[in-house]
mmCIF file of N, CA, C and O in Angstrom:
data_model
loop_
_atom_site.group_PDB
_atom_site.id
_atom_site.type_symbol
_atom_site.label_atom_id
_atom_site.label_comp_id
_atom_site.label_asym_id
_atom_site.label_seq_id
_atom_site.Cartn_x
_atom_site.Cartn_y
_atom_site.Cartn_z
ATOM 1 N N MET X 41 94.220 114.530 94.633
ATOM 2 C CA MET X 41 94.060 113.785 95.918
ATOM 3 C C MET X 41 95.153 114.075 97.099
ATOM 4 O O MET X 41 96.048 115.053 96.650
ATOM 5 N N LYS X 42 94.552 114.291 98.186
ATOM 6 C CA LYS X 42 95.321 115.136 99.284
ATOM 7 C C LYS X 42 96.404 114.227 99.771
ATOM 8 O O LYS X 42 96.596 113.050 99.642
ATOM 9 N N ALA X 43 97.425 114.965 100.166
ATOM 10 C CA ALA X 43 98.794 114.345 100.550
ATOM 11 C C ALA X 43 98.379 113.482 101.851
ATOM 12 O O ALA X 43 97.787 113.544 102.627
ATOM 13 N N ARG X 44 98.846 112.225 101.817
ATOM 14 C CA ARG X 44 99.138 111.424 103.194
ATOM 15 C C ARG X 44 100.122 111.691 103.828
ATOM 16 O O ARG X 44 101.271 112.107 103.508
ATOM 17 N N THR X 45 99.613 111.795 105.280
ATOM 18 C CA THR X 45 100.770 111.826 106.084
ATOM 19 C C THR X 45 100.517 110.882 107.374
ATOM 20 O O THR X 45 99.922 109.980 107.353
ATOM 21 N N LYS X 46 101.730 110.684 108.086
ATOM 22 C CA LYS X 46 101.771 109.841 109.271
ATOM 23 C C LYS X 46 102.080 110.662 110.167
ATOM 24 O O LYS X 46 103.025 111.800 110.397
ATOM 25 N N ILE X 47 101.787 110.401 111.778
ATOM 26 C CA ILE X 47 102.295 110.957 113.054
ATOM 27 C C ILE X 47 103.035 109.993 113.663
ATOM 28 O O ILE X 47 102.822 108.742 113.876
ATOM 29 N N LEU X 48 104.358 110.305 114.054
ATOM 30 C CA LEU X 48 105.370 109.736 114.734
ATOM 31 C C LEU X 48 105.311 110.133 116.253
ATOM 32 O O LEU X 48 105.035 111.408 116.482
ATOM 33 N N PHE X 49 105.292 109.231 117.188
ATOM 34 C CA PHE X 49 105.528 109.194 118.642
ATOM 35 C C PHE X 49 106.860 108.939 119.009
ATOM 36 O O PHE X 49 107.328 107.536 118.661
ATOM 37 N N LYS X 50 107.783 109.896 119.204
ATOM 38 C CA LYS X 50 109.087 109.487 119.699
ATOM 39 C C LYS X 50 109.496 110.022 121.137
ATOM 40 O O LYS X 50 108.928 110.837 121.582
ATOM 41 N N ILE X 51 110.640 109.134 121.716
ATOM 42 C CA ILE X 51 111.049 109.323 122.946
ATOM 43 C C ILE X 51 112.723 109.482 122.821
ATOM 44 O O ILE X 51 113.133 108.567 122.248
ATOM 45 N N ASN X 52 113.436 110.490 122.950
ATOM 46 C CA ASN X 52 114.808 110.505 122.637
ATOM 47 C C ASN X 52 115.230 110.317 121.041
ATOM 48 O O ASN X 52 115.946 109.455 121.028
ATOM 49 N N ASN X 53 114.321 110.851 120.286
ATOM 50 C CA ASN X 53 114.317 110.636 118.941
ATOM 51 C C ASN X 53 114.581 109.301 118.571
ATOM 52 O O ASN X 53 114.765 108.797 117.352
ATOM 53 N N GLU X 54 113.606 108.324 118.974
ATOM 54 C CA GLU X 54 113.445 107.129 118.924
ATOM 55 C C GLU X 54 112.144 106.555 118.433
ATOM 56 O O GLU X 54 111.198 107.058 119.472
ATOM 57 N N VAL X 55 111.683 106.264 117.442
ATOM 58 C CA VAL X 55 110.206 106.073 117.026
ATOM 59 C C VAL X 55 109.648 105.028 117.846
ATOM 60 O O VAL X 55 110.194 103.898 118.021
ATOM 61 N N ILE X 56 108.869 105.327 118.619
ATOM 62 C CA ILE X 56 108.167 104.104 119.843
ATOM 63 C C ILE X 56 106.607 103.801 118.781
ATOM 64 O O ILE X 56 106.295 102.615 118.589
ATOM 65 N N LEU X 57 105.983 104.770 118.145
ATOM 66 C CA LEU X 57 104.699 104.317 117.435
ATOM 67 C C LEU X 57 104.580 105.276 116.138
ATOM 68 O O LEU X 57 104.777 106.580 116.044
ATOM 69 N N GLU X 58 103.986 104.667 115.053
ATOM 70 C CA GLU X 58 103.832 105.596 113.892
ATOM 71 C C GLU X 58 102.344 105.026 113.336
ATOM 72 O O GLU X 58 101.621 104.026 113.609
ATOM 73 N N GLU X 59 101.609 106.266 113.314
ATOM 74 C CA GLU X 59 100.220 106.193 113.131
ATOM 75 C C GLU X 59 99.748 106.931 111.757
ATOM 76 O O GLU X 59 100.183 107.965 111.436
ATOM 77 N N SER X 60 99.217 106.019 110.995
ATOM 78 C CA SER X 60 99.155 106.527 109.503
ATOM 79 C C SER X 60 97.555 107.295 109.265
ATOM 80 O O SER X 60 97.387 107.619 108.194
ATOM 81 N N ARG X 61 96.763 107.385 110.357
ATOM 82 C CA ARG X 61 95.428 107.952 110.417
ATOM 83 C C ARG X 61 95.570 109.260 110.861
ATOM 84 O O ARG X 61 96.441 109.482 111.815
ATOM 85 N N ASP X 62 94.604 110.271 110.356
ATOM 86 C CA ASP X 62 94.616 111.371 111.476
ATOM 87 C C ASP X 62 94.020 111.394 112.384
ATOM 88 O O ASP X 62 93.059 110.344 112.733
ATOM 89 N N LEU X 63 94.531 112.163 113.499
ATOM 90 C CA LEU X 63 93.998 111.831 114.779
ATOM 91 C C LEU X 63 93.414 112.999 115.404
ATOM 92 O O LEU X 63 94.012 114.277 115.094
ATOM 93 N N TYR X 64 92.736 113.497 116.355
ATOM 94 C CA TYR X 64 92.346 114.502 117.039
ATOM 95 C C TYR X 64 93.102 114.506 118.117
ATOM 96 O O TYR X 64 93.815 113.545 118.563
ATOM 97 N N LEU X 65 93.346 116.225 118.499
ATOM 98 C CA LEU X 65 94.339 116.603 119.480
ATOM 99 C C LEU X 65 94.097 115.454 120.839
ATOM 100 O O LEU X 65 95.073 115.053 121.496
ATOM 101 N N ASN X 66 92.918 115.131 121.524
ATOM 102 C CA ASN X 66 92.578 114.234 122.503
ATOM 103 C C ASN X 66 93.011 112.925 122.313
ATOM 104 O O ASN X 66 93.434 112.278 123.048
ATOM 105 N N GLN X 67 93.048 112.310 121.357
ATOM 106 C CA GLN X 67 93.400 111.134 120.765
ATOM 107 C C GLN X 67 94.976 111.046 120.917
ATOM 108 O O GLN X 67 95.490 110.222 121.456
ATOM 109 N N ILE X 68 95.671 112.027 120.153
ATOM 110 C CA ILE X 68 97.034 112.374 120.358
ATOM 111 C C ILE X 68 97.717 112.448 121.980
ATOM 112 O O ILE X 68 98.469 111.646 122.330
ATOM 113 N N ASP X 69 96.781 112.885 122.868
ATOM 114 C CA ASP X 69 96.964 113.199 123.892
ATOM 115 C C ASP X 69 96.864 111.982 124.853
ATOM 116 O O ASP X 69 97.641 111.313 125.459
ATOM 117 N N GLU X 70 95.974 110.964 124.492
ATOM 118 C CA GLU X 70 95.676 109.619 124.917
ATOM 119 C C GLU X 70 96.681 108.877 124.725
ATOM 120 O O GLU X 70 97.323 108.186 125.662
ATOM 121 N N LEU X 71 96.976 108.790 123.544
ATOM 122 C CA LEU X 71 98.406 108.023 123.015
ATOM 123 C C LEU X 71 99.679 108.211 123.859
ATOM 124 O O LEU X 71 100.519 107.368 124.198
ATOM 125 N N LYS X 72 100.023 109.556 123.924
ATOM 126 C CA LYS X 72 100.989 110.258 124.741
ATOM 127 C C LYS X 72 101.181 109.533 126.113
ATOM 128 O O LYS X 72 102.125 109.109 126.502
ATOM 129 N N ASN X 73 99.774 109.826 126.530
ATOM 130 C CA ASN X 73 99.703 108.966 128.188
ATOM 131 C C ASN X 73 100.282 107.416 128.211
ATOM 132 O O ASN X 73 100.652 107.233 129.123
ATOM 133 N N LEU X 74 99.508 106.803 127.142
ATOM 134 C CA LEU X 74 99.671 105.597 127.269
ATOM 135 C C LEU X 74 101.347 104.974 126.971
ATOM 136 O O LEU X 74 101.914 104.180 127.553
ATOM 137 N N ILE X 75 101.930 105.895 125.985
ATOM 138 C CA ILE X 75 103.104 105.651 125.624
ATOM 139 C C ILE X 75 104.320 105.950 127.042
ATOM 140 O O ILE X 75 105.249 105.163 127.226
ATOM 141 N N ALA X 76 103.886 106.973 127.600
ATOM 142 C CA ALA X 76 104.787 107.462 128.619
ATOM 143 C C ALA X 76 104.508 106.393 129.913
ATOM 144 O O ALA X 76 105.305 106.127 130.308
ATOM 145 N N LYS X 77 103.157 105.748 130.103
ATOM 146 C CA LYS X 77 103.220 104.981 131.042
ATOM 147 C C LYS X 77 103.849 103.485 130.660
ATOM 148 O O LYS X 77 104.429 103.051 131.711
ATOM 149 N N GLU X 78 103.717 103.203 129.766
ATOM 150 C CA GLU X 78 104.394 102.004 129.047
ATOM 151 C C GLU X 78 106.203 102.127 129.322
ATOM 152 O O GLU X 78 106.732 101.167 129.281
ATOM 153 N N CYS X 79 106.478 103.488 128.465
ATOM 154 C CA CYS X 79 107.928 103.576 128.468
ATOM 155 C C CYS X 79 108.533 104.349 129.680
ATOM 156 O O CYS X 79 109.922 104.390 129.856
ATOM 157 N N ASP X 80 107.856 104.369 130.831
ATOM 158 C CA ASP X 80 108.203 104.563 132.355
ATOM 159 C C ASP X 80 108.886 106.185 132.056
ATOM 160 O O ASP X 80 109.971 106.070 132.505
ATOM 161 N N CYS X 81 108.118 107.053 131.510
ATOM 162 C CA CYS X 81 108.593 108.528 131.256
ATOM 163 C C CYS X 81 107.751 109.346 131.550
ATOM 164 O O CYS X 81 106.570 108.757 131.830
ATOM 165 N N THR X 82 108.023 110.653 131.215
ATOM 166 C CA THR X 82 106.707 111.774 131.423
ATOM 167 C C THR X 82 105.910 111.997 130.219
ATOM 168 O O THR X 82 106.823 111.718 129.290
ATOM 169 N N PHE X 83 104.886 112.755 130.312
ATOM 170 C CA PHE X 83 104.012 112.884 129.345
ATOM 171 C C PHE X 83 104.709 113.724 128.377
ATOM 172 O O PHE X 83 104.724 113.700 127.022
ATOM 173 N N ASP X 84 105.583 114.674 128.908
ATOM 174 C CA ASP X 84 106.324 115.934 128.250
ATOM 175 C C ASP X 84 107.538 115.336 127.277
ATOM 176 O O ASP X 84 108.251 115.838 126.404
ATOM 177 N N GLU X 85 108.151 114.061 127.719
ATOM 178 C CA GLU X 85 109.154 113.397 127.103
ATOM 179 C C GLU X 85 108.420 112.646 125.884
ATOM 180 O O GLU X 85 109.666 112.587 124.893
ATOM 181 N N VAL X 86 107.563 112.574 125.694
ATOM 182 C CA VAL X 86 106.824 111.850 124.503
ATOM 183 C C VAL X 86 107.071 113.013 123.284
ATOM 184 O O VAL X 86 105.793 113.777 123.495
ATOM 185 N N GLU X 87 107.354 112.932 122.174
ATOM 186 C CA GLU X 87 107.408 114.031 121.001
ATOM 187 C C GLU X 87 106.440 113.499 120.110
ATOM 188 O O GLU X 87 106.227 112.213 119.947
ATOM 189 N N VAL X 88 105.698 114.226 119.203
ATOM 190 C CA VAL X 88 104.781 114.230 118.497
ATOM 191 C C VAL X 88 105.295 114.901 117.157
ATOM 192 O O VAL X 88 105.523 116.115 117.573
ATOM 193 N N GLU X 89 105.432 114.170 116.087
ATOM 194 C CA GLU X 89 105.832 114.717 114.782
ATOM 195 C C GLU X 89 104.843 114.124 113.690
ATOM 196 O O GLU X 89 104.773 113.153 113.838
ATOM 197 N N ARG X 90 104.798 115.099 112.740
ATOM 198 C CA ARG X 90 103.940 114.695 111.785
ATOM 199 C C ARG X 90 104.631 114.847 110.552
ATOM 200 O O ARG X 90 105.114 115.958 110.227
ATOM 201 N N VAL X 91 104.728 113.890 109.804
ATOM 202 C CA VAL X 91 105.420 113.790 108.442
ATOM 203 C C VAL X 91 104.840 113.775 107.047
ATOM 204 O O VAL X 91 103.833 112.738 107.297
ATOM 205 N N GLU X 92 105.119 114.144 106.073
ATOM 206 C CA GLU X 92 104.317 113.736 104.797
ATOM 207 C C GLU X 92 105.112 112.260 104.424
ATOM 208 O O GLU X 92 106.313 111.893 104.517
ATOM 209 N N MET X 93 104.391 111.393 104.000
ATOM 210 C CA MET X 93 104.699 110.179 103.449
ATOM 211 C C MET X 93 105.197 110.270 102.056
ATOM 212 O O MET X 93 104.896 111.054 101.266
ATOM 213 N N GLU X 94 106.168 109.400 101.737
ATOM 214 C CA GLU X 94 106.739 109.309 100.594
ATOM 215 C C GLU X 94 106.256 108.810 99.498
ATOM 216 O O GLU X 94 105.097 108.348 99.529
ATOM 217 N N ASN X 95 106.275 109.667 98.440
ATOM 218 C CA ASN X 95 105.535 109.163 97.018
ATOM 219 C C ASN X 95 105.837 107.831 96.372
ATOM 220 O O ASN X 95 106.466 107.686 95.846
ATOM 221 N N ASP X 96 104.921 106.795 97.133
ATOM 222 C CA ASP X 96 105.099 105.390 96.613
ATOM 223 C C ASP X 96 103.690 105.137 96.479
ATOM 224 O O ASP X 96 102.823 105.537 96.343
ATOM 225 N N ILE X 97 103.944 103.746 96.084
ATOM 226 C CA ILE X 97 102.401 102.909 95.944
ATOM 227 C C ILE X 97 101.772 103.222 97.080
ATOM 228 O O ILE X 97 100.095 103.089 96.868
ATOM 229 N N SER X 98 101.988 103.176 98.437
ATOM 230 C CA SER X 98 101.290 103.285 99.431
ATOM 231 C C SER X 98 100.328 104.522 99.427
ATOM 232 O O SER X 98 99.413 104.771 100.419
ATOM 233 N N GLU X 99 100.786 105.521 98.930
ATOM 234 C CA GLU X 99 99.900 106.533 98.847
ATOM 235 C C GLU X 99 98.725 106.594 97.963
ATOM 236 O O GLU X 99 97.170 107.252 98.469
ATOM 237 N N ASP X 100 98.479 105.433 97.296
ATOM 238 C CA ASP X 100 97.356 105.306 96.842
ATOM 239 C C ASP X 100 96.450 104.262 97.350
ATOM 240 O O ASP X 100 95.271 103.548 97.239
ATOM 241 N N ILE X 101 97.227 103.107 97.703
ATOM 242 C CA ILE X 101 96.758 101.757 98.335
ATOM 243 C C ILE X 101 96.949 101.729 99.666
ATOM 244 O O ILE X 101 97.987 102.102 100.338
ATOM 245 N N ASP X 102 95.947 101.253 100.531
ATOM 246 C CA ASP X 102 95.850 100.758 101.937
ATOM 247 C C ASP X 102 95.702 99.641 102.140
ATOM 248 O O ASP X 102 94.810 98.979 101.368
ATOM 249 N N VAL X 103 96.042 98.732 103.290
ATOM 250 C CA VAL X 103 96.009 97.484 103.655
ATOM 251 C C VAL X 103 95.156 97.617 105.214
ATOM 252 O O VAL X 103 95.796 98.256 105.878
ATOM 253 N N SER X 104 94.005 96.728 105.105
ATOM 254 C CA SER X 104 93.337 96.745 106.333
ATOM 255 C C SER X 104 93.024 95.431 106.452
ATOM 256 O O SER X 104 93.461 94.301 105.720
ATOM 257 N N ASN X 105 92.182 94.822 107.415
ATOM 258 C CA ASN X 105 91.969 93.647 107.868
ATOM 259 C C ASN X 105 90.771 92.849 107.085
ATOM 260 O O ASN X 105 90.594 91.870 106.880
ATOM 261 N N LYS X 106 90.433 93.944 106.217
ATOM 262 C CA LYS X 106 89.526 93.436 104.912
ATOM 263 C C LYS X 106 89.907 93.292 103.640
ATOM 264 O O LYS X 106 89.470 93.515 102.609
ATOM 265 N N GLY X 107 91.481 93.520 103.502
ATOM 266 C CA GLY X 107 92.244 93.516 102.263
ATOM 267 C C GLY X 107 92.787 94.699 101.719
ATOM 268 O O GLY X 107 92.727 95.703 102.469
ATOM 269 N N MET X 108 93.224 94.765 100.581
ATOM 270 C CA MET X 108 93.851 96.106 99.961
ATOM 271 C C MET X 108 92.740 96.963 99.525
ATOM 272 O O MET X 108 91.885 96.489 98.942
ATOM 273 N N HIS X 109 92.633 98.174 99.691
ATOM 274 C CA HIS X 109 91.955 99.394 99.191
ATOM 275 C C HIS X 109 92.359 100.253 98.485
ATOM 276 O O HIS X 109 93.709 100.610 98.642
ATOM 277 N N PHE X 110 91.757 101.026 97.269
ATOM 278 C CA PHE X 110 92.477 101.938 96.547
ATOM 279 C C PHE X 110 91.509 103.304 97.098
ATOM 280 O O PHE X 110 90.501 103.229 97.160
ATOM 281 N N TRP X 111 92.308 104.329 97.230
ATOM 282 C CA TRP X 111 91.982 105.360 98.060
ATOM 283 C C TRP X 111 91.285 105.979 96.946
ATOM 284 O O TRP X 111 91.811 106.757 95.634
ATOM 285 N N LYS X 112 89.931 106.376 96.984
ATOM 286 C CA LYS X 112 89.419 107.457 95.998
ATOM 287 C C LYS X 112 88.912 108.682 97.118
ATOM 288 O O LYS X 112 88.922 108.643 97.949
ATOM 289 N N SER X 113 88.190 109.576 96.304
ATOM 290 C CA SER X 113 87.899 111.013 96.590
ATOM 291 C C SER X 113 87.475 110.840 98.366
ATOM 292 O O SER X 113 87.785 111.290 99.090
ATOM 293 N N ILE X 114 86.390 110.070 98.513
ATOM 294 C CA ILE X 114 85.805 110.158 99.890
ATOM 295 C C ILE X 114 85.956 108.710 100.580
ATOM 296 O O ILE X 114 86.022 108.787 101.720
ATOM 297 N N TYR X 115 85.733 107.408 99.501
ATOM 298 C CA TYR X 115 86.002 106.437 100.361
ATOM 299 C C TYR X 115 86.823 105.440 99.799
ATOM 300 O O TYR X 115 87.327 105.800 98.593
ATOM 301 N N MET X 116 87.226 104.377 100.120
ATOM 302 C CA MET X 116 88.194 103.417 99.694
ATOM 303 C C MET X 116 87.442 102.335 99.119
ATOM 304 O O MET X 116 86.289 101.838 99.520
ATOM 305 N N GLN X 117 87.884 101.975 97.759
ATOM 306 C CA GLN X 117 87.315 100.988 96.934
ATOM 307 C C GLN X 117 88.130 99.745 97.267
ATOM 308 O O GLN X 117 89.533 99.623 97.081
ATOM 309 N N PRO X 118 87.581 98.289 97.460
ATOM 310 C CA PRO X 118 88.417 97.167 97.674
ATOM 311 C C PRO X 118 88.893 96.780 96.299
ATOM 312 O O PRO X 118 88.352 96.896 95.170
ATOM 313 N N ILE X 119 90.556 96.433 96.340
ATOM 314 C CA ILE X 119 91.129 95.864 95.201
ATOM 315 C C ILE X 119 90.718 94.501 94.815
ATOM 316 O O ILE X 119 90.911 93.577 95.822
ATOM 317 N N GLN X 120 90.247 94.212 93.723
ATOM 318 C CA GLN X 120 89.769 92.788 93.172
ATOM 319 C C GLN X 120 90.914 92.087 92.628
ATOM 320 O O GLN X 120 91.021 90.874 92.767
ATOM 321 N N GLY X 121 91.908 92.594 92.300
ATOM 322 C CA GLY X 121 93.162 91.952 91.676
ATOM 323 C C GLY X 121 94.197 92.915 91.202
ATOM 324 O O GLY X 121 93.999 94.039 91.240
ATOM 325 N N VAL X 122 95.504 92.218 90.978
ATOM 326 C CA VAL X 122 96.639 92.949 90.777
ATOM 327 C C VAL X 122 97.381 92.213 89.343
ATOM 328 O O VAL X 122 97.132 90.886 89.421
ATOM 329 N N TYR X 123 97.723 93.127 88.477
ATOM 330 C CA TYR X 123 98.226 92.763 87.255
ATOM 331 C C TYR X 123 99.517 93.081 86.815
ATOM 332 O O TYR X 123 99.618 94.259 86.925
ATOM 333 N N CYS X 124 100.445 92.428 86.629
ATOM 334 C CA CYS X 124 102.007 92.870 86.297
ATOM 335 C C CYS X 124 102.101 92.706 84.968
ATOM 336 O O CYS X 124 101.941 91.599 84.459
ATOM 337 N N ILE X 125 102.494 93.771 84.127
ATOM 338 C CA ILE X 125 102.705 93.507 82.636
ATOM 339 C C ILE X 125 104.041 92.765 82.522
ATOM 340 O O ILE X 125 104.292 92.476 81.278
ATOM 341 N N LEU X 126 104.987 92.719 83.316
ATOM 342 C CA LEU X 126 106.174 91.963 82.994
ATOM 343 C C LEU X 126 106.119 90.547 83.430
ATOM 344 O O LEU X 126 105.232 90.108 83.856
ATOM 345 N N ASP X 127 106.595 89.727 82.543
ATOM 346 C CA ASP X 127 107.013 88.379 82.569
ATOM 347 C C ASP X 127 107.511 87.762 84.099
ATOM 348 O O ASP X 127 108.449 88.316 84.101
ATOM 349 N N GLU X 128 106.658 86.972 84.813
ATOM 350 C CA GLU X 128 107.083 86.765 85.905
ATOM 351 C C GLU X 128 108.538 85.805 85.944
ATOM 352 O O GLU X 128 108.758 84.823 85.142
ATOM 353 N N GLY X 129 109.518 86.298 86.470
ATOM 354 C CA GLY X 129 110.873 85.347 86.443
ATOM 355 C C GLY X 129 111.808 86.202 85.365
ATOM 356 O O GLY X 129 112.787 85.621 85.405
ATOM 357 N N SER X 130 111.143 86.956 84.600
ATOM 358 C CA SER X 130 112.012 87.500 83.370
ATOM 359 C C SER X 130 113.172 88.427 84.065
ATOM 360 O O SER X 130 113.081 89.002 85.436
ATOM 361 N N ASP X 131 114.237 88.744 83.464
ATOM 362 C CA ASP X 131 115.282 89.866 83.723
ATOM 363 C C ASP X 131 114.709 91.281 84.156
ATOM 364 O O ASP X 131 114.880 91.648 85.416
ATOM 365 N N GLU X 132 113.808 91.616 83.410
ATOM 366 C CA GLU X 132 113.086 93.040 83.549
ATOM 367 C C GLU X 132 112.272 92.900 84.944
ATOM 368 O O GLU X 132 112.287 93.889 85.821
ATOM 369 N N HIS X 133 111.696 91.719 85.073
ATOM 370 C CA HIS X 133 110.821 91.619 86.181
ATOM 371 C C HIS X 133 111.500 91.685 87.587
ATOM 372 O O HIS X 133 111.177 92.318 88.699
ATOM 373 N N LEU X 134 112.810 90.994 87.619
ATOM 374 C CA LEU X 134 113.519 91.002 88.490
ATOM 375 C C LEU X 134 114.260 92.278 88.987
ATOM 376 O O LEU X 134 114.573 92.479 90.136
ATOM 377 N N ASP X 135 114.740 92.743 87.879
ATOM 378 C CA ASP X 135 115.423 94.059 87.858
ATOM 379 C C ASP X 135 114.431 95.094 88.636
ATOM 380 O O ASP X 135 114.872 95.813 89.591
ATOM 381 N N ALA X 136 113.306 95.255 88.075
ATOM 382 C CA ALA X 136 112.022 96.226 89.089
ATOM 383 C C ALA X 136 111.960 95.989 90.095
ATOM 384 O O ALA X 136 111.835 96.683 91.057
ATOM 385 N N ILE X 137 112.159 94.448 90.667
ATOM 386 C CA ILE X 137 111.924 94.204 92.179
ATOM 387 C C ILE X 137 113.028 94.687 92.867
ATOM 388 O O ILE X 137 113.026 95.297 93.740
ATOM 389 N N ASN X 138 114.288 94.522 92.399
ATOM 390 C CA ASN X 138 115.420 94.690 93.001
ATOM 391 C C ASN X 138 115.554 96.405 93.106
ATOM 392 O O ASN X 138 116.117 97.031 94.170
ATOM 393 N N ASN X 139 115.464 97.154 92.088
ATOM 394 C CA ASN X 139 115.743 98.686 91.969
ATOM 395 C C ASN X 139 114.457 99.327 92.679
ATOM 396 O O ASN X 139 114.324 100.658 92.755
ATOM 397 N N GLY X 140 113.299 98.588 93.308
ATOM 398 C CA GLY X 140 112.109 99.124 93.721
ATOM 399 C C GLY X 140 111.097 99.912 92.758
ATOM 400 O O GLY X 140 110.217 100.832 93.272
ATOM 401 N N THR X 141 111.055 99.674 91.480
ATOM 402 C CA THR X 141 110.135 100.043 90.589
ATOM 403 C C THR X 141 109.295 99.221 90.286
ATOM 404 O O THR X 141 108.496 99.677 89.022
ATOM 405 N N ILE X 142 108.739 98.364 90.982
ATOM 406 C CA ILE X 142 107.938 97.260 90.342
ATOM 407 C C ILE X 142 106.405 97.907 90.166
ATOM 408 O O ILE X 142 105.850 97.565 89.456
ATOM 409 N N GLU X 143 106.049 98.866 91.321
ATOM 410 C CA GLU X 143 104.807 99.482 91.180
ATOM 411 C C GLU X 143 104.667 100.039 90.135
ATOM 412 O O GLU X 143 103.219 100.210 89.580
ATOM 413 N N GLU X 144 105.758 100.666 89.145
ATOM 414 C CA GLU X 144 105.413 101.262 87.724
ATOM 415 C C GLU X 144 104.796 100.038 86.848
ATOM 416 O O GLU X 144 104.054 100.614 85.844
ATOM 417 N N TYR X 145 104.868 98.858 87.008
ATOM 418 C CA TYR X 145 104.133 97.821 86.215
ATOM 419 C C TYR X 145 103.072 97.047 86.771
ATOM 420 O O TYR X 145 102.778 96.254 86.073
ATOM 421 N N LEU X 146 102.323 97.582 87.536
ATOM 422 C CA LEU X 146 101.268 97.153 88.351
ATOM 423 C C LEU X 146 99.975 97.679 87.708
ATOM 424 O O LEU X 146 100.032 99.152 87.837
ATOM 425 N N SER X 147 98.965 96.855 87.620
ATOM 426 C CA SER X 147 97.614 97.651 87.468
ATOM 427 C C SER X 147 96.711 96.856 88.567
ATOM 428 O O SER X 147 96.715 95.723 88.740
ATOM 429 N N PHE X 148 95.850 97.702 89.081
ATOM 430 C CA PHE X 148 94.873 97.189 90.233
ATOM 431 C C PHE X 148 93.655 97.460 89.581
ATOM 432 O O PHE X 148 92.991 98.249 88.928
ATOM 433 N N PHE X 149 92.887 96.229 89.801
ATOM 434 C CA PHE X 149 91.513 96.053 89.313
ATOM 435 C C PHE X 149 90.592 96.420 90.332
ATOM 436 O O PHE X 149 90.794 95.870 91.415
ATOM 437 N N ILE X 150 89.491 97.286 90.321
ATOM 438 C CA ILE X 150 88.777 97.651 91.259
ATOM 439 C C ILE X 150 87.402 97.067 91.024
ATOM 440 O O ILE X 150 86.802 97.183 90.043
#
């Protein structure tokens, strides 16, 4: 599976827009123009940075207006359900939520 990246549009090191899909160069220029007009700055003041996304659950899961999808080789498959192996409300369940490891206990049904 190829690594997922996101494109950051910044002005003075402040992130103005994050885009999690790949963009063509002309699309990047169009967004830079729109941001420059909206933020009342020049085209050259809008910086573009491409960064690798952290290795978390969002690497395999994406959310769209049609629901959650699991990334497969070429296309996305809709997720039909989610199952957690921990008992809801148990100490283990709450600890996993608090320390950010809950995704290790989730199973997704496609």
